[in-house]
PDB file of C-alpha atoms in Angstrom:
ATOM      1  CA  UNK A 244    -151.375  27.571 -34.086  1.00  0.00           C
ATOM      2  CA  UNK A 245    -153.559  24.614 -33.080  1.00  0.00           C
ATOM      3  CA  UNK A 246    -153.025  20.888 -33.235  1.00  0.00           C
ATOM      4  CA  UNK A 247    -150.610  19.747 -35.935  1.00  0.00           C
ATOM      5  CA  UNK A 248    -150.198  16.057 -35.119  1.00  0.00           C
ATOM      6  CA  UNK A 249    -152.355  13.422 -33.443  1.00  0.00           C
ATOM      7  CA  UNK A 250    -151.053   9.915 -32.764  1.00  0.00           C
ATOM      8  CA  UNK A 251    -153.299   6.946 -32.053  1.00  0.00           C
ATOM      9  CA  UNK A 252    -151.507   3.911 -30.644  1.00  0.00           C
ATOM     10  CA  UNK A 253    -153.578   0.924 -31.621  1.00  0.00           C
ATOM     11  CA  UNK A 254    -151.377  -2.152 -31.138  1.00  0.00           C
ATOM     12  CA  UNK A 255    -147.956  -2.790 -29.655  1.00  0.00           C
ATOM     13  CA  UNK A 256    -145.572  -5.538 -30.777  1.00  0.00           C
ATOM     14  CA  UNK A 257    -146.360  -7.282 -27.479  1.00  0.00           C
ATOM     15  CA  UNK A 258    -150.078  -7.215 -28.341  1.00  0.00           C
ATOM     16  CA  UNK A 259    -149.348  -8.750 -31.725  1.00  0.00           C
ATOM     17  CA  UNK A 260    -146.995 -11.413 -30.364  1.00  0.00           C
ATOM     18  CA  UNK A 261    -148.768 -12.381 -27.149  1.00  0.00           C
ATOM     19  CA  UNK A 262    -152.476 -12.245 -27.873  1.00  0.00           C
ATOM     20  CA  UNK A 263    -154.182 -15.207 -29.502  1.00  0.00           C
ATOM     21  CA  UNK A 264    -154.928 -14.893 -33.232  1.00  0.00           C
ATOM     22  CA  UNK A 265    -158.689 -14.995 -32.579  1.00  0.00           C
ATOM     23  CA  UNK A 266    -158.301 -11.731 -30.600  1.00  0.00           C
ATOM     24  CA  UNK A 267    -155.925 -10.060 -33.055  1.00  0.00           C
ATOM     25  CA  UNK A 268    -157.760 -10.799 -36.320  1.00  0.00           C
ATOM     26  CA  UNK A 269    -160.917  -8.798 -35.467  1.00  0.00           C
ATOM     27  CA  UNK A 270    -158.809  -5.945 -34.043  1.00  0.00           C
ATOM     28  CA  UNK A 271    -156.815  -5.759 -37.269  1.00  0.00           C
ATOM     29  CA  UNK A 272    -160.030  -5.575 -39.292  1.00  0.00           C
ATOM     30  CA  UNK A 273    -161.309  -2.733 -37.117  1.00  0.00           C
ATOM     31  CA  UNK A 274    -157.972  -0.930 -37.459  1.00  0.00           C
ATOM     32  CA  UNK A 275    -157.988  -1.365 -41.233  1.00  0.00           C
ATOM     33  CA  UNK A 276    -161.558  -0.036 -41.442  1.00  0.00           C
ATOM     34  CA  UNK A 277    -160.615   2.985 -39.300  1.00  0.00           C
ATOM     35  CA  UNK A 278    -157.539   3.683 -41.441  1.00  0.00           C
ATOM     36  CA  UNK A 279    -159.640   3.397 -44.610  1.00  0.00           C
ATOM     37  CA  UNK A 280    -162.075   5.915 -43.122  1.00  0.00           C
ATOM     38  CA  UNK A 281    -159.280   8.274 -42.036  1.00  0.00           C
ATOM     39  CA  UNK A 282    -157.806   8.109 -45.539  1.00  0.00           C
ATOM     40  CA  UNK A 283    -161.079   8.705 -47.365  1.00  0.00           C
ATOM     41  CA  UNK A 284    -161.208  11.226 -50.201  1.00  0.00           C
ATOM     42  CA  UNK A 285    -163.333  13.596 -48.116  1.00  0.00           C
ATOM     43  CA  UNK A 286    -160.826  13.843 -45.247  1.00  0.00           C
ATOM     44  CA  UNK A 287    -158.197  16.622 -45.240  1.00  0.00           C
ATOM     45  CA  UNK A 288    -155.510  15.017 -43.123  1.00  0.00           C
ATOM     46  CA  UNK A 289    -152.376  13.106 -43.878  1.00  0.00           C
ATOM     47  CA  UNK A 290    -152.155   9.629 -42.362  1.00  0.00           C
ATOM     48  CA  UNK A 291    -148.779   8.141 -41.486  1.00  0.00           C
ATOM     49  CA  UNK A 292    -148.232   4.615 -40.266  1.00  0.00           C
ATOM     50  CA  UNK A 293    -145.652   4.235 -37.520  1.00  0.00           C
ATOM     51  CA  UNK A 294    -144.460   0.914 -36.202  1.00  0.00           C
ATOM     52  CA  UNK A 295    -143.356  -2.473 -37.427  1.00  0.00           C
ATOM     53  CA  UNK A 296    -145.817  -3.305 -40.181  1.00  0.00           C
ATOM     54  CA  UNK A 297    -143.809  -6.462 -40.859  1.00  0.00           C
ATOM     55  CA  UNK A 298    -145.423  -7.906 -37.715  1.00  0.00           C
ATOM     56  CA  UNK A 299    -148.812  -7.783 -39.451  1.00  0.00           C
ATOM     57  CA  UNK A 300    -150.150 -10.290 -41.945  1.00  0.00           C
ATOM     58  CA  UNK A 301    -148.810  -9.145 -45.353  1.00  0.00           C
ATOM     59  CA  UNK A 302    -152.246  -8.408 -46.826  1.00  0.00           C
ATOM     60  CA  UNK A 303    -153.134  -6.249 -43.806  1.00  0.00           C
ATOM     61  CA  UNK A 304    -149.840  -4.328 -43.974  1.00  0.00           C
ATOM     62  CA  UNK A 305    -150.454  -3.723 -47.690  1.00  0.00           C
ATOM     63  CA  UNK A 306    -154.022  -2.549 -47.094  1.00  0.00           C
ATOM     64  CA  UNK A 307    -152.901  -0.057 -44.439  1.00  0.00           C
ATOM     65  CA  UNK A 308    -149.950   1.174 -46.516  1.00  0.00           C
ATOM     66  CA  UNK A 309    -152.054   1.648 -49.640  1.00  0.00           C
ATOM     67  CA  UNK A 310    -154.635   3.660 -47.712  1.00  0.00           C
ATOM     68  CA  UNK A 311    -152.004   5.878 -46.068  1.00  0.00           C
ATOM     69  CA  UNK A 312    -150.212   6.485 -49.390  1.00  0.00           C
ATOM     70  CA  UNK A 313    -153.392   8.093 -50.758  1.00  0.00           C
ATOM     71  CA  UNK A 314    -152.967  10.896 -48.193  1.00  0.00           C
ATOM     72  CA  UNK A 315    -149.230  11.552 -48.670  1.00  0.00           C
ATOM     73  CA  UNK A 316    -149.656  14.876 -50.477  1.00  0.00           C
ATOM     74  CA  UNK A 317    -152.272  16.319 -48.126  1.00  0.00           C
ATOM     75  CA  UNK A 318    -151.231  19.335 -46.088  1.00  0.00           C
ATOM     76  CA  UNK A 319    -153.678  19.219 -43.173  1.00  0.00           C
ATOM     77  CA  UNK A 320    -153.340  17.686 -39.742  1.00  0.00           C
ATOM     78  CA  UNK A 321    -151.023  14.659 -39.567  1.00  0.00           C
ATOM     79  CA  UNK A 322    -152.604  11.567 -38.040  1.00  0.00           C
ATOM     80  CA  UNK A 323    -150.068   8.960 -36.967  1.00  0.00           C
ATOM     81  CA  UNK A 324    -151.538   5.487 -36.687  1.00  0.00           C
ATOM     82  CA  UNK A 325    -149.215   3.401 -34.526  1.00  0.00           C
ATOM     83  CA  UNK A 326    -149.616  -0.299 -35.263  1.00  0.00           C
ATOM     84  CA  UNK A 327    -146.965  -2.759 -34.139  1.00  0.00           C
ATOM     85  CA  UNK A 328    -145.375   0.251 -32.462  1.00  0.00           C
ATOM     86  CA  UNK A 329    -143.020  -0.010 -29.504  1.00  0.00           C
ATOM     87  CA  UNK A 330    -140.968   2.899 -28.221  1.00  0.00           C
ATOM     88  CA  UNK A 331    -137.889   0.841 -27.454  1.00  0.00           C
ATOM     89  CA  UNK A 332    -137.952  -0.692 -30.920  1.00  0.00           C
ATOM     90  CA  UNK A 333    -138.332   2.763 -32.458  1.00  0.00           C
ATOM     91  CA  UNK A 334    -135.195   3.977 -30.661  1.00  0.00           C
ATOM     92  CA  UNK A 335    -133.273   0.833 -31.659  1.00  0.00           C
ATOM     93  CA  UNK A 336    -134.402   1.274 -35.285  1.00  0.00           C
ATOM     94  CA  UNK A 337    -133.353   4.940 -35.202  1.00  0.00           C
ATOM     95  CA  UNK A 338    -129.893   4.028 -33.944  1.00  0.00           C
ATOM     96  CA  UNK A 339    -129.579   1.260 -36.532  1.00  0.00           C
ATOM     97  CA  UNK A 340    -130.488   3.685 -39.346  1.00  0.00           C
ATOM     98  CA  UNK A 341    -128.076   6.281 -37.992  1.00  0.00           C
ATOM     99  CA  UNK A 342    -125.203   3.781 -37.784  1.00  0.00           C
ATOM    100  CA  UNK A 343    -125.861   2.433 -41.280  1.00  0.00           C
ATOM    101  CA  UNK A 344    -126.067   5.954 -42.698  1.00  0.00           C
ATOM    102  CA  UNK A 345    -122.694   6.855 -41.208  1.00  0.00           C
ATOM    103  CA  UNK A 346    -121.091   3.536 -42.181  1.00  0.00           C
ATOM    104  CA  UNK A 347    -122.186   4.156 -45.780  1.00  0.00           C
ATOM    105  CA  UNK A 348    -120.133   7.372 -45.940  1.00  0.00           C
ATOM    106  CA  UNK A 349    -117.157   5.903 -44.081  1.00  0.00           C
ATOM    107  CA  UNK A 350    -117.576   7.564 -40.685  1.00  0.00           C
ATOM    108  CA  UNK A 351    -115.678   5.648 -38.009  1.00  0.00           C
ATOM    109  CA  UNK A 352    -117.306   4.773 -34.705  1.00  0.00           C
ATOM    110  CA  UNK A 353    -114.923   7.152 -32.968  1.00  0.00           C
ATOM    111  CA  UNK A 354    -115.875  10.023 -35.297  1.00  0.00           C
ATOM    112  CA  UNK A 355    -119.557   9.307 -34.786  1.00  0.00           C
ATOM    113  CA  UNK A 356    -119.121   9.150 -31.009  1.00  0.00           C
ATOM    114  CA  UNK A 357    -117.561  12.626 -31.084  1.00  0.00           C
ATOM    115  CA  UNK A 358    -120.553  14.254 -32.793  1.00  0.00           C
ATOM    116  CA  UNK A 359    -123.514  12.086 -31.747  1.00  0.00           C
ATOM    117  CA  UNK A 360    -126.239  14.017 -29.952  1.00  0.00           C
ATOM    118  CA  UNK A 361    -129.979  13.786 -29.346  1.00  0.00           C
ATOM    119  CA  UNK A 362    -130.777  15.567 -32.614  1.00  0.00           C
ATOM    120  CA  UNK A 363    -128.944  12.872 -34.595  1.00  0.00           C
ATOM    121  CA  UNK A 364    -131.117  10.202 -33.005  1.00  0.00           C
ATOM    122  CA  UNK A 365    -134.364  12.212 -33.223  1.00  0.00           C
ATOM    123  CA  UNK A 366    -133.779  12.690 -36.961  1.00  0.00           C
ATOM    124  CA  UNK A 367    -134.100   8.920 -37.437  1.00  0.00           C
ATOM    125  CA  UNK A 368    -137.215   8.272 -35.335  1.00  0.00           C
ATOM    126  CA  UNK A 369    -140.460   7.172 -37.009  1.00  0.00           C
ATOM    127  CA  UNK A 370    -141.877  10.625 -36.223  1.00  0.00           C
ATOM    128  CA  UNK A 371    -138.877  12.583 -37.506  1.00  0.00           C
ATOM    129  CA  UNK A 372    -139.790  16.122 -38.481  1.00  0.00           C
ATOM    130  CA  UNK A 373    -142.867  16.197 -36.264  1.00  0.00           C
ATOM    131  CA  UNK A 374    -143.183  18.139 -33.017  1.00  0.00           C
ATOM    132  CA  UNK A 375    -143.015  16.174 -29.785  1.00  0.00           C
ATOM    133  CA  UNK A 376    -146.442  15.662 -28.208  1.00  0.00           C
ATOM    134  CA  UNK A 377    -147.595  18.389 -25.860  1.00  0.00           C
ATOM    135  CA  UNK A 378    -150.262  16.168 -24.314  1.00  0.00           C
ATOM    136  CA  UNK A 379    -150.505  12.397 -23.982  1.00  0.00           C
ATOM    137  CA  UNK A 380    -153.960  11.087 -23.095  1.00  0.00           C
ATOM    138  CA  UNK A 381    -153.839   7.619 -21.564  1.00  0.00           C
ATOM    139  CA  UNK A 382    -157.102   5.702 -21.472  1.00  0.00           C
ATOM    140  CA  UNK A 383    -157.955   2.476 -19.592  1.00  0.00           C
ATOM    141  CA  UNK A 384    -157.078   3.720 -16.111  1.00  0.00           C
ATOM    142  CA  UNK A 385    -153.453   2.664 -16.519  1.00  0.00           C
ATOM    143  CA  UNK A 386    -150.881   5.213 -15.387  1.00  0.00           C
ATOM    144  CA  UNK A 387    -147.887   4.141 -17.431  1.00  0.00           C
ATOM    145  CA  UNK A 388    -146.496   4.749 -20.902  1.00  0.00           C
ATOM    146  CA  UNK A 389    -146.309   1.092 -21.944  1.00  0.00           C
ATOM    147  CA  UNK A 390    -143.667   2.082 -24.495  1.00  0.00           C
ATOM    148  CA  UNK A 391    -145.627   4.882 -26.178  1.00  0.00           C
ATOM    149  CA  UNK A 392    -143.427   7.556 -27.781  1.00  0.00           C
ATOM    150  CA  UNK A 393    -140.732   7.064 -25.155  1.00  0.00           C
ATOM    151  CA  UNK A 394    -138.283   9.478 -26.765  1.00  0.00           C
ATOM    152  CA  UNK A 395    -140.792  12.083 -27.871  1.00  0.00           C
ATOM    153  CA  UNK A 396    -142.781  12.319 -24.633  1.00  0.00           C
ATOM    154  CA  UNK A 397    -139.867  13.384 -22.398  1.00  0.00           C
ATOM    155  CA  UNK A 398    -141.503  16.784 -21.780  1.00  0.00           C
ATOM    156  CA  UNK A 399    -145.115  15.911 -22.548  1.00  0.00           C
ATOM    157  CA  UNK A 400    -147.946  16.501 -20.121  1.00  0.00           C
ATOM    158  CA  UNK A 401    -150.044  13.438 -19.265  1.00  0.00           C
ATOM    159  CA  UNK A 402    -153.741  13.058 -18.637  1.00  0.00           C
ATOM    160  CA  UNK A 403    -155.185   9.768 -17.406  1.00  0.00           C
ATOM    161  CA  UNK A 404    -158.737   8.592 -17.975  1.00  0.00           C
ATOM    162  CA  UNK A 405    -160.522   5.547 -16.556  1.00  0.00           C
ATOM    163  CA  UNK A 406    -162.486   4.943 -19.759  1.00  0.00           C
ATOM    164  CA  UNK A 407    -161.178   2.437 -22.259  1.00  0.00           C
ATOM    165  CA  UNK A 408    -160.580   3.847 -25.731  1.00  0.00           C
ATOM    166  CA  UNK A 409    -163.871   2.593 -27.255  1.00  0.00           C
ATOM    167  CA  UNK A 410    -165.784   4.361 -24.443  1.00  0.00           C
ATOM    168  CA  UNK A 411    -163.682   7.557 -24.571  1.00  0.00           C
ATOM    169  CA  UNK A 412    -166.152  10.387 -25.175  1.00  0.00           C
ATOM    170  CA  UNK A 413    -165.943  13.917 -26.476  1.00  0.00           C
ATOM    171  CA  UNK A 414    -166.511  15.169 -22.913  1.00  0.00           C
ATOM    172  CA  UNK A 415    -163.440  13.180 -21.780  1.00  0.00           C
ATOM    173  CA  UNK A 416    -161.398  14.790 -24.532  1.00  0.00           C
ATOM    174  CA  UNK A 417    -162.632  18.254 -23.593  1.00  0.00           C
ATOM    175  CA  UNK A 418    -161.751  17.588 -19.936  1.00  0.00           C
ATOM    176  CA  UNK A 419    -158.238  16.600 -20.974  1.00  0.00           C
ATOM    177  CA  UNK A 420    -157.864  19.787 -23.003  1.00  0.00           C
ATOM    178  CA  UNK A 421    -159.240  21.945 -20.182  1.00  0.00           C
ATOM    179  CA  UNK A 422    -156.875  20.358 -17.675  1.00  0.00           C
ATOM    180  CA  UNK A 423    -153.933  20.758 -20.055  1.00  0.00           C
ATOM    181  CA  UNK A 424    -154.783  24.414 -20.732  1.00  0.00           C
ATOM    182  CA  UNK A 425    -154.613  25.151 -16.987  1.00  0.00           C
ATOM    183  CA  UNK A 426    -151.106  23.715 -16.601  1.00  0.00           C
ATOM    184  CA  UNK A 427    -147.847  25.614 -16.594  1.00  0.00           C
ATOM    185  CA  UNK A 428    -145.378  23.630 -18.710  1.00  0.00           C
ATOM    186  CA  UNK A 429    -141.801  23.705 -17.506  1.00  0.00           C
ATOM    187  CA  UNK A 430    -140.085  21.523 -20.151  1.00  0.00           C
ATOM    188  CA  UNK A 431    -137.781  19.965 -17.566  1.00  0.00           C
ATOM    189  CA  UNK A 432    -136.839  23.157 -15.758  1.00  0.00           C
TER     190      UNK A 432
END
């Protein structure tokens, strides 16, 4: 079957809020250039933006959105570009959407509490309709999630690499795949 979805986490809300503007501005330009390249006419994949684009300068959010919209009808690999993405915020947003959806049709809190399950919440995540990640590759030597796909990665396998993302090489990727292929996934059992 192969790879259906790849997610690149480029900036968290904490990065956007806590780093000085002189660090963020060049990063945003690099991200926009990468998204433009990913969304080029010669690429087969569909690009989806996940995260709080409202944390970005309006012109940058518009540039990213316009580029991603050009790929909406493509049927190839889905590339999620996570900018302003935080896993806790995603779960809070999913719950907010779920509550508003049920309030709109008159469902009481008690009725919702009776039927609420993980599928109801998953349906409202930014990545709704996509498979959960099989493998999460964490660069930079850190061995933590830092808020990345908290809900979706419950049964994911993890591979940690000392290299920072800009230095991450094809050989590192192949090592991650080889290591993953040798594992026996238990999905919580």
